[in-house]
Short mmCIF file of C-alpha atoms and ligand atoms in Angstrom, two decimals:
data_model
loop_
_atom_site.label_atom_id
_atom_site.label_comp_id
_atom_site.label_asym_id
_atom_site.label_seq_id
_atom_site.Cartn_x
_atom_site.Cartn_y
_atom_site.Cartn_z
CA MET B 496 0.01 0.01 0.01
CA PRO B 497 1.73 3.18 -1.09
CA ILE B 498 0.21 5.49 1.60
CA GLN B 499 -0.29 4.50 5.15
CA ILE B 500 -1.23 6.53 8.24
CA ILE B 501 0.15 5.85 11.69
CA HIS B 502 0.22 7.47 15.09
CA THR B 503 3.76 7.60 16.47
CA ASP B 504 6.85 9.72 17.00
CA ILE B 505 8.43 10.22 13.63
CA THR B 506 11.91 10.20 15.09
CA ARG B 507 11.44 6.48 15.85
CA LEU B 508 10.86 5.45 12.21
CA ALA B 509 13.55 3.47 10.34
CA VAL B 510 12.62 4.70 6.86
CA ASP B 511 14.94 5.96 4.19
CA ALA B 512 13.89 9.55 4.94
CA ILE B 513 11.74 11.42 7.42
CA VAL B 514 10.42 14.87 6.55
CA ASN B 515 10.98 17.71 8.94
CA ALA B 516 8.46 20.56 9.18
CA ALA B 517 11.10 23.21 9.56
CA ASN B 518 11.28 26.97 9.35
CA PRO B 519 13.25 28.88 6.60
CA SER B 520 16.48 29.16 8.74
CA LEU B 521 16.71 25.33 9.07
CA LEU B 522 18.34 25.91 12.42
CA GLY B 523 15.78 24.12 14.47
CA GLY B 524 12.70 25.13 16.48
CA GLY B 525 9.86 23.50 18.44
CA GLY B 526 7.45 20.82 17.54
CA VAL B 527 8.56 18.06 15.23
CA ASP B 528 11.60 20.12 14.20
CA GLY B 529 12.82 20.19 17.84
CA ALA B 530 12.15 16.52 18.28
CA ILE B 531 14.13 15.63 15.07
CA HIS B 532 17.07 17.77 16.09
CA ARG B 533 17.18 16.31 19.53
CA ALA B 534 17.06 12.72 18.27
CA ALA B 535 19.55 13.25 15.42
CA GLY B 536 22.10 14.99 17.67
CA PRO B 537 24.16 18.16 17.12
CA ALA B 538 25.54 16.97 13.78
CA LEU B 539 22.22 17.68 12.20
CA LEU B 540 22.40 21.40 13.15
CA GLN B 541 25.92 21.55 11.77
CA ALA B 542 24.77 19.99 8.46
CA CYS B 543 21.86 22.48 8.26
CA ARG B 544 24.17 25.41 8.97
CA ALA B 545 26.37 24.27 6.11
CA LEU B 546 23.53 24.55 3.64
CA PRO B 547 23.74 27.75 1.53
CA GLU B 548 21.73 30.81 2.58
CA ILE B 549 19.81 32.09 -0.37
CA ALA B 550 18.82 35.26 1.46
CA PRO B 551 19.84 36.39 4.96
CA GLY B 552 18.69 33.69 7.37
CA VAL B 553 16.90 31.72 4.60
CA ARG B 554 18.21 28.31 3.69
CA CYS B 555 14.88 26.88 2.54
CA PRO B 556 12.02 29.10 1.29
CA THR B 557 8.43 28.07 1.98
CA GLY B 558 7.41 25.17 -0.19
CA GLU B 559 10.90 24.04 -1.04
CA ALA B 560 12.95 21.15 0.47
CA ARG B 561 16.55 20.33 1.41
CA ILE B 562 18.12 17.03 2.36
CA THR B 563 20.64 16.14 5.05
CA PRO B 564 21.78 12.88 6.64
CA GLY B 565 19.87 11.63 9.63
CA PHE B 566 22.88 11.12 11.84
CA ALA B 567 21.78 9.44 15.12
CA LEU B 568 18.19 8.92 13.85
CA PRO B 569 17.00 5.51 12.69
CA ALA B 570 16.10 7.18 9.42
CA ARG B 571 19.04 7.58 7.03
CA TRP B 572 18.08 11.01 5.73
CA VAL B 573 16.08 14.03 6.78
CA ILE B 574 14.22 15.99 4.13
CA HIS B 575 13.63 19.44 5.55
CA THR B 576 10.67 21.39 4.14
CA VAL B 577 9.01 24.60 5.21
CA GLY B 578 5.25 24.58 5.23
CA PRO B 579 3.13 27.73 4.90
CA VAL B 580 1.95 29.72 7.90
CA TRP B 581 -1.85 29.74 7.78
CA HIS B 582 -3.30 33.16 6.91
CA GLY B 583 -6.87 32.09 6.48
CA GLY B 584 -6.25 30.59 3.05
CA THR B 585 -5.55 33.96 1.49
CA GLN B 586 -1.87 33.56 0.71
CA ASP B 587 -1.57 30.46 -1.52
CA GLU B 588 -1.28 28.17 1.48
CA ALA B 589 -2.67 25.18 -0.26
CA GLN B 590 -0.27 25.49 -3.24
CA LEU B 591 2.63 25.97 -0.94
CA LEU B 592 1.69 22.98 1.19
CA GLU B 593 1.31 20.88 -1.97
CA ARG B 594 4.78 21.97 -3.13
CA CYS B 595 6.27 20.81 0.14
CA HIS B 596 5.00 17.28 -0.43
CA ARG B 597 5.92 17.28 -4.15
CA ASN B 598 9.46 18.63 -3.49
CA ALA B 599 10.15 16.20 -0.70
CA LEU B 600 9.16 13.26 -2.98
CA GLN B 601 11.33 14.75 -5.71
CA LEU B 602 14.38 14.68 -3.47
CA LEU B 603 13.59 11.06 -2.48
CA ARG B 604 13.40 10.08 -6.19
CA GLU B 605 16.62 11.90 -7.04
CA ARG B 606 18.46 9.91 -4.29
CA ARG B 607 16.75 6.68 -5.49
CA LEU B 608 15.25 6.18 -2.06
CA HIS B 609 11.98 4.34 -1.48
CA THR B 610 10.48 4.93 1.99
CA ILE B 611 9.49 8.25 3.43
CA ALA B 612 7.48 9.48 6.42
CA PHE B 613 5.80 12.87 6.59
CA PRO B 614 4.54 14.67 9.74
CA ALA B 615 1.41 16.81 9.48
CA ILE B 616 3.34 19.75 7.96
CA SER B 617 1.98 23.21 9.03
CA CYS B 618 -0.62 21.65 11.37
CA GLY B 619 1.07 22.76 14.64
CA VAL B 620 2.68 26.12 15.27
CA TYR B 621 1.91 27.26 11.67
CA GLY B 622 -1.87 26.86 12.32
CA TYR B 623 -3.04 25.19 9.15
CA PRO B 624 -6.55 23.68 9.80
CA ALA B 625 -5.88 19.92 10.04
CA ALA B 626 -8.72 18.65 7.85
CA GLN B 627 -7.78 21.07 5.04
CA ALA B 628 -4.08 20.33 5.35
CA ALA B 629 -4.77 16.54 5.26
CA ALA B 630 -6.80 16.87 2.12
CA VAL B 631 -4.04 18.90 0.36
CA ALA B 632 -1.35 16.47 1.63
CA VAL B 633 -3.18 13.34 0.47
CA ALA B 634 -4.08 14.84 -2.95
CA ALA B 635 -0.49 15.96 -3.54
CA LEU B 636 0.91 12.60 -2.58
CA ARG B 637 -1.58 10.54 -4.54
CA ASP B 638 -0.89 12.61 -7.64
CA ALA B 639 2.86 12.42 -7.23
CA LEU B 640 2.71 8.67 -6.60
CA ALA B 641 0.54 7.95 -9.64
CA THR B 642 3.54 7.51 -11.87
CA THR B 643 5.60 5.45 -9.40
CA ASP B 644 5.19 2.11 -7.86
CA ASP B 645 8.42 1.92 -5.78
CA ILE B 646 7.75 4.64 -3.11
CA ASP B 647 6.06 3.89 0.15
CA VAL B 648 4.68 6.90 2.05
CA THR B 649 3.82 7.00 5.70
CA LEU B 650 1.84 9.88 7.10
CA CYS B 651 3.01 10.10 10.71
CA CYS B 652 0.47 11.67 13.06
CA PHE B 653 1.23 12.66 16.62
CA SER B 654 -2.26 12.07 18.05
CA ASP B 655 -5.16 9.76 17.44
CA VAL B 656 -7.30 12.73 16.55
CA MET B 657 -4.85 13.79 13.84
CA ARG B 658 -4.57 10.16 12.64
CA ALA B 659 -8.36 10.04 12.26
CA VAL B 660 -8.29 13.34 10.34
CA PHE B 661 -5.71 12.09 7.90
CA GLN B 662 -7.42 8.70 7.57
CA HIS B 663 -10.67 10.51 6.68
CA ALA B 664 -8.86 12.51 3.99
CA LEU B 665 -7.31 9.32 2.56
CA ASP B 666 -10.69 7.58 2.53
CA GLN B 667 -12.28 10.50 0.73
CA ALA B 668 -9.65 10.93 -1.90
N1 AR6 E 762 6.51 13.10 15.58
C1 AR6 E 762 5.48 13.32 14.63
N2 AR6 E 762 4.77 14.45 14.66
C2 AR6 E 762 5.07 15.44 15.62
C3 AR6 E 762 6.10 15.23 16.51
C4 AR6 E 762 6.87 14.05 16.48
N3 AR6 E 762 7.84 13.80 17.27
N4 AR6 E 762 6.14 16.34 17.22
C5 AR6 E 762 5.16 17.19 16.84
N5 AR6 E 762 4.45 16.58 15.82
P1 AR6 E 762 4.84 21.66 14.13
P2 AR6 E 762 4.49 23.34 11.73
C6 AR6 E 762 3.34 17.11 15.04
O1 AR6 E 762 4.46 22.78 15.02
O2 AR6 E 762 3.07 23.64 12.14
C7 AR6 E 762 8.80 24.60 14.44
O3 AR6 E 762 9.16 25.38 15.54
C8 AR6 E 762 2.43 18.15 15.70
O4 AR6 E 762 1.60 17.57 16.68
O5 AR6 E 762 6.01 20.81 14.48
O6 AR6 E 762 4.84 23.10 10.31
C9 AR6 E 762 9.56 24.88 13.18
O7 AR6 E 762 10.86 25.30 13.43
C10 AR6 E 762 1.74 18.75 14.46
O8 AR6 E 762 0.62 17.88 14.20
O9 AR6 E 762 5.20 22.22 12.64
C11 AR6 E 762 8.75 26.00 12.53
O10 AR6 E 762 9.07 27.22 13.18
C12 AR6 E 762 2.76 18.55 13.36
O11 AR6 E 762 3.79 17.66 13.84
C13 AR6 E 762 7.32 25.63 12.97
O12 AR6 E 762 7.41 24.83 14.14
C14 AR6 E 762 3.41 19.86 12.90
O13 AR6 E 762 3.57 20.71 13.94
C15 AR6 E 762 6.66 24.84 11.88
O14 AR6 E 762 5.34 24.70 12.22
#
């Protein structure tokens, strides 16, 4: 099954790549970003710092993705992406969230990797309504996976409520 939904801590997953819901600096933060940096160890911060800044303090603009090793994580790689901050849906949030998922999968393909786990990007601090974010995420992934049969995607939710929201989106898609 190419898309599965689970409720767990993403830092425990031994997949080829886990996706980090980062901010443009890529220098860490709270939520899943903080958990990933804690579990990966300080080498992850060093690797992020070494990525080029494309503007002062910006290593990854919203909607784009960057890849680093996973260091002490069970996952081999971390794909950092920056989801949109929710502004009521008036600032292309859906398109940006879709691009996060597409660009993360694109990096996976370029590295010839096969298994990836996504958190609920933008659904925490960035305030994206979960049901809407889940619908966008599932549609983007379904679409991107339509031409591939060698990628397995896990949507990793951090609560049973979020798991149910994502499962509903998958069932509706
Ligand atoms: N495993 C899986 N999911 C998790 C984990 C975990 N260990 N921890 C939290 N979540 P958020 P955002 C869920 O706020 O909204 C950071 O400070 C969480 O319950 O981590 O994209 C960054 O540096 C929620 O459902 O990411 C940025 O500044 C989901 O992950 C900002 O937050 C995303 O919540 C990004 O905000």
